[in-house]
Short mmCIF file of C-alpha atoms in Angstrom, two decimals:
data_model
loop_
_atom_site.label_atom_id
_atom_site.label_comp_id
_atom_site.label_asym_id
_atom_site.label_seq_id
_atom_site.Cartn_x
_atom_site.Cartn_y
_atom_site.Cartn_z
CA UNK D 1 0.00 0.00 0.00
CA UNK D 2 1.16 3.56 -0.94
CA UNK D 3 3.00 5.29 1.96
CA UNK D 4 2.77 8.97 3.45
CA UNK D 5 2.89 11.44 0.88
CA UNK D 6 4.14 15.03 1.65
CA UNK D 7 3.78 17.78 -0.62
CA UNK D 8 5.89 19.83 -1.49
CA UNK D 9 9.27 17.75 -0.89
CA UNK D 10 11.21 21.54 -0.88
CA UNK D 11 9.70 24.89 -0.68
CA UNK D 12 11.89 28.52 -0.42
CA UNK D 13 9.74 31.51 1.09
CA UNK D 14 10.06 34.92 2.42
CA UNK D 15 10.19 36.14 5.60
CA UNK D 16 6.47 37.31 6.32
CA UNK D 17 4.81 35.15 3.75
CA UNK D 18 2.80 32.33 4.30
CA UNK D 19 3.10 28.94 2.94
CA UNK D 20 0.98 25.47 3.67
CA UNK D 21 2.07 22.15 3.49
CA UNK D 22 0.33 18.73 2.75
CA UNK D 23 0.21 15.68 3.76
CA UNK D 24 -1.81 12.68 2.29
CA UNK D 25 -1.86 9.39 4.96
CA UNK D 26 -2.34 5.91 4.55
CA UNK D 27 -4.70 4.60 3.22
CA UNK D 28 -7.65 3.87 6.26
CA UNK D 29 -5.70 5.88 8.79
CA UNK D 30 -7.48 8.33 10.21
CA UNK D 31 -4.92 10.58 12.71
CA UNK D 32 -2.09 12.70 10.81
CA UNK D 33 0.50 14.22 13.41
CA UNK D 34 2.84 16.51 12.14
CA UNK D 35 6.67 17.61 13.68
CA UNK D 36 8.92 20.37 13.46
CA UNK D 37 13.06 18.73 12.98
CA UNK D 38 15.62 21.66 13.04
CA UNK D 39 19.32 20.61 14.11
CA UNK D 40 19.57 19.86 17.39
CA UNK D 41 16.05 20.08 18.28
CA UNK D 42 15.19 16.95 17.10
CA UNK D 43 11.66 16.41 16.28
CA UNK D 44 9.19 18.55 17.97
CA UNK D 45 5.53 17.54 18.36
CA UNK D 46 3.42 20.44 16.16
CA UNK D 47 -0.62 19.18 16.48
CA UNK D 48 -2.13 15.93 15.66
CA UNK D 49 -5.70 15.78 14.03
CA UNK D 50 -8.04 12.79 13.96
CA UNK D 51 -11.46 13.18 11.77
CA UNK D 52 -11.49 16.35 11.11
CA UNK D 53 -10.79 17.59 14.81
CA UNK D 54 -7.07 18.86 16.42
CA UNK D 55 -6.97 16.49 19.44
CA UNK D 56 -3.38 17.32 20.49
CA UNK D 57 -1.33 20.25 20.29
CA UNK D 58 2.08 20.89 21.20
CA UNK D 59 3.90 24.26 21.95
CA UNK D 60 4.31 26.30 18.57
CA UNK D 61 2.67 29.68 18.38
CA UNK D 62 -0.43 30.52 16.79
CA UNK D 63 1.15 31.20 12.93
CA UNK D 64 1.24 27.12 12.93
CA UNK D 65 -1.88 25.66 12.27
CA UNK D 66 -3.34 22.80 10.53
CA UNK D 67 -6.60 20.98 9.13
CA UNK D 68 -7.66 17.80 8.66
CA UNK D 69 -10.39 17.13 5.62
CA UNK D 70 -12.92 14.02 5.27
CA UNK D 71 -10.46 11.90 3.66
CA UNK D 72 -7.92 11.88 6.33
CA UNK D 73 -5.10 14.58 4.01
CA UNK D 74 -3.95 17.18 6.30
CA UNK D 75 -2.64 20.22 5.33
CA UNK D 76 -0.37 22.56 7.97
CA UNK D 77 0.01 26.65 7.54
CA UNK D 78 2.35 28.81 8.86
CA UNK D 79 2.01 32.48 8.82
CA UNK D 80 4.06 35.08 8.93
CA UNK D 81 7.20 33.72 8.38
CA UNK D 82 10.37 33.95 10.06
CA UNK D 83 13.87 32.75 9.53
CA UNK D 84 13.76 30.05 12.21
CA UNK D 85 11.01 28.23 10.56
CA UNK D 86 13.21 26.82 8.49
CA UNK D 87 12.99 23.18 9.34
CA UNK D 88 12.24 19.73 7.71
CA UNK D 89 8.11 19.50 8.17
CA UNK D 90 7.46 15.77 9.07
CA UNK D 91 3.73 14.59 8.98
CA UNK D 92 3.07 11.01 10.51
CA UNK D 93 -0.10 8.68 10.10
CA UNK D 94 -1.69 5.72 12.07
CA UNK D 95 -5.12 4.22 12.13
CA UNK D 96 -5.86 5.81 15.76
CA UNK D 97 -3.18 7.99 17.09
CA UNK D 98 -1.44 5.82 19.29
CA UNK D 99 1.88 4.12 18.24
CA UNK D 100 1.19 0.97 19.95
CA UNK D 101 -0.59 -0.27 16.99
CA UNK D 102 2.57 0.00 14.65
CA UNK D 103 0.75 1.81 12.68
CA UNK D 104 2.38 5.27 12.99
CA UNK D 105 4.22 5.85 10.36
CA UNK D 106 6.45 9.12 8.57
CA UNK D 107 6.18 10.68 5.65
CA UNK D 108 9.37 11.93 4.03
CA UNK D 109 8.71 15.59 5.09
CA UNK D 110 8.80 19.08 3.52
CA UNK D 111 12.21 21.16 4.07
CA UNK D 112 11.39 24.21 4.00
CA UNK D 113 13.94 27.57 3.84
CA UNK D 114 12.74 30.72 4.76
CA UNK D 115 15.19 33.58 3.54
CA UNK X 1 12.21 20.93 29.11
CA UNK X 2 13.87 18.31 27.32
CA UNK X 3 12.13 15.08 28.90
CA UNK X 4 13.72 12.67 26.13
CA UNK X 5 17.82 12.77 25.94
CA UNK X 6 20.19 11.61 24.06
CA UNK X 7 23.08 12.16 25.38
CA UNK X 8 25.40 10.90 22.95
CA UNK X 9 25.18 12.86 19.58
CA UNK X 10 27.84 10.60 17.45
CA UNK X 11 28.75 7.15 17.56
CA UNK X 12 31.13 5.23 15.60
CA UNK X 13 31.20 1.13 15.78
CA UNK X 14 33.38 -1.47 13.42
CA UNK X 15 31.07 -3.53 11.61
CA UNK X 16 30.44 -6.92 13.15
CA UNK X 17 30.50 -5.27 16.64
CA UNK X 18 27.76 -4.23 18.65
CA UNK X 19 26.34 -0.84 18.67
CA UNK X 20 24.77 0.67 21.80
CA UNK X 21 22.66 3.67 21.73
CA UNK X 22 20.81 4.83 24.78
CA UNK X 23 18.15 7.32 25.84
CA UNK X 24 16.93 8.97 29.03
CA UNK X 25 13.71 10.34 29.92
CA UNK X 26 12.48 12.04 33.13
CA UNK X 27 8.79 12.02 32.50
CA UNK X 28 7.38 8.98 34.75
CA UNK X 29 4.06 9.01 32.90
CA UNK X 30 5.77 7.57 29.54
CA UNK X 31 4.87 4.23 29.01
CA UNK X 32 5.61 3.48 25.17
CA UNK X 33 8.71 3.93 24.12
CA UNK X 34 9.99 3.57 20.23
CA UNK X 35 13.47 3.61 17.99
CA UNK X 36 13.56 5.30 15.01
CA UNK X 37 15.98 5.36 12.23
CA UNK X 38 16.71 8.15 9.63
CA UNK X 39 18.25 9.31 6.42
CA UNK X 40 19.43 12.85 5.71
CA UNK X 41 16.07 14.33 3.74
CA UNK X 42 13.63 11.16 4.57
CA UNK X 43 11.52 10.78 7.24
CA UNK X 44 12.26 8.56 10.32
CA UNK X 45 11.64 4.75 10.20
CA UNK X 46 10.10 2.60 13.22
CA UNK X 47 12.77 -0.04 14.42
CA UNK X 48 11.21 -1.59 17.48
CA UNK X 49 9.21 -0.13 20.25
CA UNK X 50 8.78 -1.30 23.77
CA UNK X 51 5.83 -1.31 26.16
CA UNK X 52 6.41 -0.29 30.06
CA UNK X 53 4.95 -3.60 31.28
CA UNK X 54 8.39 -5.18 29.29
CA UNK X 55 12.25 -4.65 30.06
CA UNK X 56 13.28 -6.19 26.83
CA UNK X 57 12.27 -6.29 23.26
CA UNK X 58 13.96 -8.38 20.51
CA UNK X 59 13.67 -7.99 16.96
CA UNK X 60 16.53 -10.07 14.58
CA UNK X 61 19.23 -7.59 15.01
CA UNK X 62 17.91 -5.36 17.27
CA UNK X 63 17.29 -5.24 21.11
CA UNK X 64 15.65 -2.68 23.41
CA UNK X 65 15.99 -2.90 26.60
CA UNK X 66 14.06 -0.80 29.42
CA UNK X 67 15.20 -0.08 32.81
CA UNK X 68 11.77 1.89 34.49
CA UNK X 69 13.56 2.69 37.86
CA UNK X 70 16.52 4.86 35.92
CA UNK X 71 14.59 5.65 33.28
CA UNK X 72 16.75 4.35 31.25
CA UNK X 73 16.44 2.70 27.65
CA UNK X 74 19.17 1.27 25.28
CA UNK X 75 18.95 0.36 21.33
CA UNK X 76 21.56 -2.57 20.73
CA UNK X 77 22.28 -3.71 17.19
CA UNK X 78 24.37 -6.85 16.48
CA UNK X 79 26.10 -7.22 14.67
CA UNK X 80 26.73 -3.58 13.75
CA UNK X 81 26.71 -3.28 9.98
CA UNK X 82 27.66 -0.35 7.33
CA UNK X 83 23.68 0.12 6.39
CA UNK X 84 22.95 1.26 9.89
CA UNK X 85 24.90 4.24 9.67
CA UNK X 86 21.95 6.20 10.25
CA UNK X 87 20.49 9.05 12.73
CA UNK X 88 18.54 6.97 15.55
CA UNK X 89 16.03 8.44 17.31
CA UNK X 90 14.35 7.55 20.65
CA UNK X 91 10.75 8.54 21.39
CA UNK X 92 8.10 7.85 23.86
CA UNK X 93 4.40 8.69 24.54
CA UNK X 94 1.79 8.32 26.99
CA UNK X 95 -0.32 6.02 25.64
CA UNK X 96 -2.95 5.52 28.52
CA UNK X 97 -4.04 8.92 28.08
CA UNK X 98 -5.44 11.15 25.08
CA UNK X 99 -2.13 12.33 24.40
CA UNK X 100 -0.82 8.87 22.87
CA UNK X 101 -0.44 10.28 19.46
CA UNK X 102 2.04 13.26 20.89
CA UNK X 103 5.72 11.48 20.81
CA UNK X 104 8.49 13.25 22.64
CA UNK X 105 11.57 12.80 20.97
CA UNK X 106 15.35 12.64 21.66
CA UNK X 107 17.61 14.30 19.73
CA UNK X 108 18.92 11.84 17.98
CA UNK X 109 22.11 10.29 17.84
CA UNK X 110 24.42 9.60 14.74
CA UNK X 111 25.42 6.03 14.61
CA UNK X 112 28.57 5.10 12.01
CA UNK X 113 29.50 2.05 10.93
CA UNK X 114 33.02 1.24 9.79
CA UNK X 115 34.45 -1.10 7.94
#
């Protein structure tokens, strides 16, 4: 079965622009989380949604947000830009949220430069 | 607050030998804990994963083994070989509560394998 798709795979913006990523899951699997990797922060827990609804969020400010549509693709905006948004964008599926079930799987993320 | 560590940020092993990668955490409400292996520009791949009710995991080549009263967990791989030279990630999560789909990760530590 087809992986995690992210789209775009690299992406340049301005400071002060906006720009919105995507992110297509498995097949069935209904919870898309998505992380923030910059060097030596590792990965950094952004929001999860699960049909339709943000059931977790982590501690980004309010330019970072996200929806979820009725076939499970996700899609994450960031506002306003700044420099240290530059980071790989990782979005991860599973069938329920929880990793337990094996099912949690990564995408190959979206690096994005802002300049 | 960084409740996952890796303290180690480079490791370099012979092949054949074994490698031994370990992770910290200080947050006593983690109960799942996972490995996860990456490539420069992809997204992280799931190794092996361990529950809190185990203190060892096996999978072929790789063993994780959980120590709950340091809060300790270590990723061995034998024998070491050159594919593994990877990033390796440890992450855990909560998975008894709502938040199972949030994983806190480590930052990551560089494993090399020589020949």
């Amino acid at each position: 079965k087809a992986g995690v798709t992210q789209t775009p795979r690299y992406l340049i913006k301005t400071r002060g622009q906006q720009v919105t990523l995507s992110c297509s899951p498995i097949s069935g699997h209904r919870s898309v989380s998505w992380y923030q990797q910059t060097p030596g922060q590792g990965l950094q827990f952004l929001f999860e949604y699960f049909s339709e609804t943000q059931r977790n969020k982590g501690n980004f400010p309010g330019r970072f947000s996200g929806r979820q549509f009725s076939n499970s693709r996700s899609e994450m905006n960031v506002s306003t830009l700044e420099l240290g948004d530059s980071a790989l964008y990782l979005c991860a599926s599973s069938l329920e949220g929880s990793p337990s079930n094996y099912g949690y799987t990564f995408g190959s993320g979206t690096r994005l430069t802002v300049v | 607050d960084q409740q996952v560590k890796q303290n180690s940020p480079s490791l370099s092993v012979q092949e054949g030998r074994i490698s031994i990668l370990n992770c910290d955490y200080t947050n006593s409400m983690f109960d799942y804990f996972l490995w996860y292996k990456k490539y420069p520009a992809e997204g992280p791949t799931f190794l092996i994963s361990i529950s809190s009710i185990k203190d060892k995991n096996e999978d072929g080549r790789f063993t994780v083994f959980l120590n709950k009263s340091a809060k300790h967990l270590s990723l061995h791989i034998v024998p070491s070989q050159p594919g593994d030279s990877a990033v390796y990630f440890c992450a855990a999560s909560d998975v008894r509560t709502g938040t199972a789909s949030k994983l806190t990760f480590g930052t990551g530590t560089r494993l090399q394998v020589t020949l």
